[in-house]
Short mmCIF file of C-alpha atoms in Angstrom, two decimals:
data_model
loop_
_atom_site.label_atom_id
_atom_site.label_comp_id
_atom_site.label_asym_id
_atom_site.label_seq_id
_atom_site.Cartn_x
_atom_site.Cartn_y
_atom_site.Cartn_z
CA MET S 1 -117.43 -208.57 -127.52
CA HIS S 2 -115.20 -207.11 -130.26
CA ASN S 3 -114.23 -209.15 -133.32
CA LYS S 4 -110.77 -208.81 -134.83
CA PHE S 5 -110.69 -208.83 -138.62
CA THR S 6 -107.75 -209.42 -140.92
CA CYS S 7 -107.51 -207.48 -144.20
CA GLU S 8 -108.84 -210.56 -146.02
CA ASP S 9 -111.79 -210.75 -143.62
CA LEU S 10 -112.53 -207.10 -144.20
CA LYS S 11 -112.43 -207.43 -148.00
CA THR S 12 -114.89 -210.32 -147.82
CA LYS S 13 -117.15 -208.46 -145.43
CA ILE S 14 -117.23 -205.38 -147.67
CA LYS S 15 -117.95 -207.54 -150.72
CA VAL S 16 -120.94 -209.39 -149.25
CA ASN S 17 -122.60 -206.55 -147.32
CA ASP S 18 -124.58 -204.91 -150.12
CA ASN S 19 -127.16 -203.34 -147.82
CA ASP S 20 -124.78 -202.08 -145.16
CA TYR S 21 -121.85 -199.73 -145.02
CA PHE S 22 -118.84 -198.85 -142.92
CA HIS S 23 -117.47 -195.60 -141.55
CA ILE S 24 -113.90 -194.55 -142.31
CA PHE S 25 -111.74 -192.53 -139.90
CA LEU S 26 -108.71 -190.98 -141.62
CA GLY S 27 -105.66 -189.50 -139.89
CA ALA S 28 -102.59 -187.76 -141.31
CA GLY S 29 -100.90 -191.06 -142.17
CA ALA S 30 -103.47 -191.70 -144.88
CA SER S 31 -102.22 -188.70 -146.87
CA VAL S 32 -98.47 -189.33 -146.71
CA SER S 33 -98.33 -191.10 -150.07
CA SER S 34 -100.07 -188.09 -151.63
CA GLY S 35 -97.26 -185.79 -150.52
CA ILE S 36 -98.63 -184.35 -147.29
CA LYS S 37 -96.46 -184.38 -144.17
CA THR S 38 -97.44 -186.26 -141.04
CA GLY S 39 -97.93 -184.56 -137.70
CA GLU S 40 -94.52 -185.81 -136.54
CA GLN S 41 -92.83 -184.39 -139.64
CA LEU S 42 -94.54 -181.05 -139.06
CA VAL S 43 -93.40 -181.01 -135.43
CA TRP S 44 -89.78 -181.24 -136.58
CA GLU S 45 -90.41 -178.55 -139.17
CA PHE S 46 -91.73 -176.24 -136.45
CA LYS S 47 -88.88 -177.13 -134.09
CA LYS S 48 -86.31 -176.45 -136.78
CA GLU S 49 -87.75 -173.04 -137.64
CA ILE S 50 -87.99 -171.96 -133.99
CA PHE S 51 -84.50 -173.30 -133.21
CA CYS S 52 -82.95 -171.50 -136.15
CA GLU S 53 -84.73 -168.25 -135.34
CA LYS S 54 -83.69 -168.29 -131.68
CA ASN S 55 -80.08 -169.10 -132.58
CA GLU S 56 -79.90 -166.87 -135.69
CA ILE S 57 -79.04 -169.82 -137.92
CA SER S 58 -80.12 -170.22 -141.54
CA PRO S 59 -82.77 -172.97 -141.85
CA ASN S 60 -81.01 -173.98 -145.08
CA LYS S 61 -78.44 -175.77 -142.94
CA TYR S 62 -81.19 -178.06 -141.66
CA ILE S 63 -83.20 -178.82 -144.80
CA GLU S 64 -82.90 -182.61 -144.44
CA LEU S 65 -82.83 -183.23 -140.71
CA SER S 66 -80.41 -185.98 -139.74
CA ASP S 67 -80.72 -187.84 -136.43
CA GLU S 68 -77.71 -185.87 -135.20
CA GLN S 69 -79.38 -182.56 -136.06
CA LYS S 70 -82.64 -183.65 -134.42
CA ASN S 71 -80.73 -184.48 -131.25
CA GLU S 72 -79.01 -181.10 -131.38
CA ILE S 73 -82.35 -179.31 -131.70
CA GLN S 74 -84.02 -181.40 -129.01
CA ILE S 75 -81.19 -180.82 -126.52
CA PHE S 76 -81.69 -177.09 -127.03
CA PHE S 77 -85.41 -177.25 -126.25
CA ASP S 78 -84.91 -179.62 -123.31
CA GLN S 79 -82.87 -176.88 -121.64
CA LEU S 80 -85.76 -174.41 -121.85
CA ASP S 81 -88.50 -174.21 -119.24
CA GLY S 82 -92.04 -175.10 -120.28
CA TYR S 83 -91.17 -176.98 -123.46
CA PRO S 84 -92.64 -180.48 -123.90
CA LYS S 85 -90.44 -183.54 -123.92
CA ARG S 86 -89.79 -185.32 -127.19
CA GLY S 87 -92.77 -187.47 -128.11
CA ALA S 88 -95.22 -185.72 -125.77
CA THR S 89 -98.80 -185.67 -127.05
CA ASN S 90 -98.92 -181.85 -127.00
CA GLU S 91 -95.81 -181.32 -129.13
CA TYR S 92 -97.79 -180.58 -132.31
CA SER S 93 -100.07 -177.95 -130.82
CA PHE S 94 -97.31 -176.41 -128.66
CA TYR S 95 -94.76 -175.95 -131.44
CA PHE S 96 -97.34 -174.97 -134.06
CA TYR S 97 -98.55 -172.19 -131.75
CA ASN S 98 -95.01 -171.05 -130.95
CA TYR S 99 -94.03 -171.06 -134.61
CA LEU S 100 -97.14 -169.24 -135.86
CA LYS S 101 -98.89 -167.22 -133.17
CA THR S 102 -102.14 -166.31 -134.94
CA PRO S 103 -104.96 -168.54 -136.23
CA GLU S 104 -104.78 -166.70 -139.54
CA ASP S 105 -101.11 -167.56 -140.05
CA ARG S 106 -101.68 -171.19 -139.06
CA SER S 107 -104.57 -171.39 -141.52
CA LYS S 108 -102.42 -169.97 -144.34
CA TYR S 109 -99.69 -172.49 -143.50
CA ILE S 110 -102.17 -175.37 -143.79
CA GLN S 111 -103.48 -174.04 -147.10
CA LYS S 112 -99.97 -174.04 -148.56
CA LEU S 113 -99.37 -177.51 -147.14
CA VAL S 114 -102.33 -179.10 -148.95
CA LYS S 115 -102.36 -176.96 -152.10
CA ASP S 116 -102.32 -178.81 -155.44
CA LYS S 117 -101.94 -182.26 -153.88
CA THR S 118 -103.41 -185.11 -155.93
CA PRO S 119 -104.84 -188.37 -154.55
CA GLU S 120 -102.71 -191.50 -154.82
CA ILE S 121 -104.08 -195.01 -155.39
CA GLY S 122 -105.48 -195.45 -151.87
CA TYR S 123 -107.74 -192.42 -152.20
CA LEU S 124 -108.79 -193.44 -155.71
CA VAL S 125 -109.84 -196.90 -154.45
CA LEU S 126 -111.57 -195.32 -151.46
CA GLY S 127 -113.42 -192.98 -153.82
CA LYS S 128 -114.68 -195.90 -155.89
CA LEU S 129 -115.87 -197.79 -152.81
CA ILE S 130 -117.65 -194.67 -151.57
CA ILE S 131 -119.46 -194.27 -154.89
CA GLU S 132 -120.46 -197.94 -154.70
CA GLY S 133 -121.98 -197.30 -151.27
CA LYS S 134 -119.54 -199.47 -149.30
CA PHE S 135 -118.48 -196.46 -147.22
CA LYS S 136 -120.79 -193.57 -146.47
CA ASN S 137 -119.40 -191.41 -143.68
CA ILE S 138 -115.76 -190.34 -143.81
CA TRP S 139 -114.52 -188.76 -140.59
CA THR S 140 -111.13 -187.09 -140.76
CA THR S 141 -108.74 -184.95 -138.77
CA ASN S 142 -107.08 -183.94 -142.05
CA PHE S 143 -107.40 -180.57 -143.74
CA ASP S 144 -106.74 -181.82 -147.26
CA GLU S 145 -109.37 -182.52 -149.92
CA LEU S 146 -107.92 -185.85 -151.04
CA THR S 147 -111.06 -187.83 -150.17
CA GLU S 148 -113.19 -185.48 -152.26
CA HIS S 149 -110.67 -185.57 -155.11
CA GLY S 150 -110.56 -189.37 -154.93
CA ILE S 151 -114.35 -189.56 -155.26
CA ARG S 152 -114.55 -187.11 -158.16
CA SER S 153 -111.63 -188.81 -159.93
CA ASN S 154 -113.98 -191.79 -160.25
CA LYS S 155 -117.16 -189.80 -160.90
CA LEU S 156 -116.78 -186.10 -161.64
CA THR S 157 -120.45 -185.31 -161.08
CA GLN S 158 -120.73 -187.07 -157.70
CA THR S 159 -122.38 -184.89 -155.04
CA ILE S 160 -120.54 -184.88 -151.70
CA ASN S 161 -121.71 -183.48 -148.38
CA VAL S 162 -118.85 -181.81 -146.50
CA TYR S 163 -119.38 -181.00 -142.81
CA SER S 164 -117.25 -179.11 -140.32
CA SER S 165 -117.69 -176.49 -137.65
CA SER S 166 -119.17 -174.08 -140.20
CA ASN S 167 -122.29 -176.23 -140.71
CA ALA S 168 -122.20 -178.61 -137.74
CA GLY S 169 -125.85 -177.89 -137.00
CA SER S 170 -126.94 -179.72 -140.13
CA THR S 171 -127.89 -183.37 -139.94
CA ILE S 172 -124.84 -185.32 -141.09
CA ASN S 173 -125.62 -187.73 -143.93
CA ASN S 174 -129.05 -187.57 -145.52
CA ASN S 175 -128.54 -191.16 -146.79
CA SER S 176 -128.41 -189.91 -150.38
CA PHE S 177 -124.82 -188.72 -150.76
CA PRO S 178 -121.46 -189.61 -149.23
CA CYS S 179 -120.42 -187.41 -146.34
CA VAL S 180 -116.96 -186.12 -145.38
CA THR S 181 -116.71 -184.58 -141.90
CA LYS S 182 -113.65 -182.42 -141.13
CA LEU S 183 -113.24 -182.79 -137.38
CA HIS S 184 -110.47 -180.18 -137.12
CA GLY S 185 -112.17 -177.77 -139.50
CA ASP S 186 -112.29 -177.04 -143.21
CA PHE S 187 -109.60 -174.55 -144.27
CA ARG S 188 -111.91 -173.16 -146.95
CA TYR S 189 -114.52 -171.94 -144.48
CA ASP S 190 -113.56 -172.56 -140.87
CA TYR S 191 -111.49 -171.26 -138.03
CA LEU S 192 -109.11 -174.22 -137.95
CA LYS S 193 -108.26 -176.17 -134.82
CA ASN S 194 -104.55 -176.74 -134.30
CA THR S 195 -103.62 -175.81 -130.74
CA LYS S 196 -104.52 -177.62 -127.52
CA ASP S 197 -107.17 -175.09 -126.51
CA GLU S 198 -108.73 -175.08 -129.98
CA LEU S 199 -108.85 -178.87 -130.12
CA ARG S 200 -110.38 -179.04 -126.66
CA ASN S 201 -113.32 -177.02 -127.97
CA ILE S 202 -114.25 -179.30 -130.87
CA GLU S 203 -117.97 -178.67 -131.38
CA GLN S 204 -120.12 -180.91 -129.21
CA THR S 205 -122.52 -181.26 -132.13
CA LEU S 206 -119.86 -183.04 -134.20
CA ALA S 207 -118.96 -185.27 -131.25
CA ASN S 208 -122.61 -186.21 -130.75
CA GLN S 209 -123.08 -186.92 -134.46
CA PHE S 210 -119.98 -189.13 -134.45
CA LYS S 211 -121.24 -191.25 -131.54
CA LYS S 212 -124.74 -191.46 -132.98
CA LYS S 213 -123.63 -192.56 -136.45
CA LEU S 214 -121.35 -195.31 -135.12
CA ILE S 215 -124.10 -197.18 -133.28
CA ASP S 216 -125.12 -199.48 -136.14
CA HIS S 217 -122.08 -199.48 -138.42
CA GLY S 218 -118.45 -200.60 -138.32
CA LEU S 219 -115.54 -198.15 -138.14
CA ILE S 220 -112.27 -198.54 -140.06
CA VAL S 221 -109.39 -196.38 -138.79
CA ILE S 222 -106.53 -195.53 -141.17
CA GLY S 223 -103.37 -193.52 -140.48
CA TYR S 224 -104.49 -192.07 -137.16
CA SER S 225 -102.17 -191.86 -134.14
CA GLY S 226 -104.93 -191.17 -131.60
CA ASN S 227 -103.45 -188.06 -130.01
CA ASP S 228 -106.77 -186.22 -129.74
CA GLU S 229 -108.02 -186.23 -126.16
#
């Protein structure tokens, strides 16, 4: 049986559980207030660039996409064979791949996307709660370092374990330090996972660790659309 908690219930539960902790699962929506685009916003960015290139139009004419411009762009793609319908779960990976064909270019794009971003209040509060031991394992599909920045904004010397495909063989969380696991890869070290084929091959080790760690602890999901198969 699953219990449904309100925000007030959750605050109380976090306050009284001194000897327990929760897991956090962060999606792209968690980073919007810190200036990072959502997956949907990126899809339209990719569509715009591809549309303009194919039609030899300056992207400057589509800087702020209106609903009318989005419809214009979507009608164009709907007339092409093999292109996903608007809102399809594979739009992100399809258009990202068609906009930037190589993993190296996609990785550079992500690096520019997250560069110099600073954590807003949500990440600062999360960092404080992590330091206090209320949250221990942070699982995220995001490439940014906002969780780490949020922790160190509260305590500069805090040690953080960061896991991804580059060190998936290690045992996640040694119970001494908070742990951030980058499920789609860490742009500093990894071959990032953006396309459908890449995402399908998420390391089994990370998947097993995720299931194992959730057995005895609650999971709080923030800003995640659930489009990963």
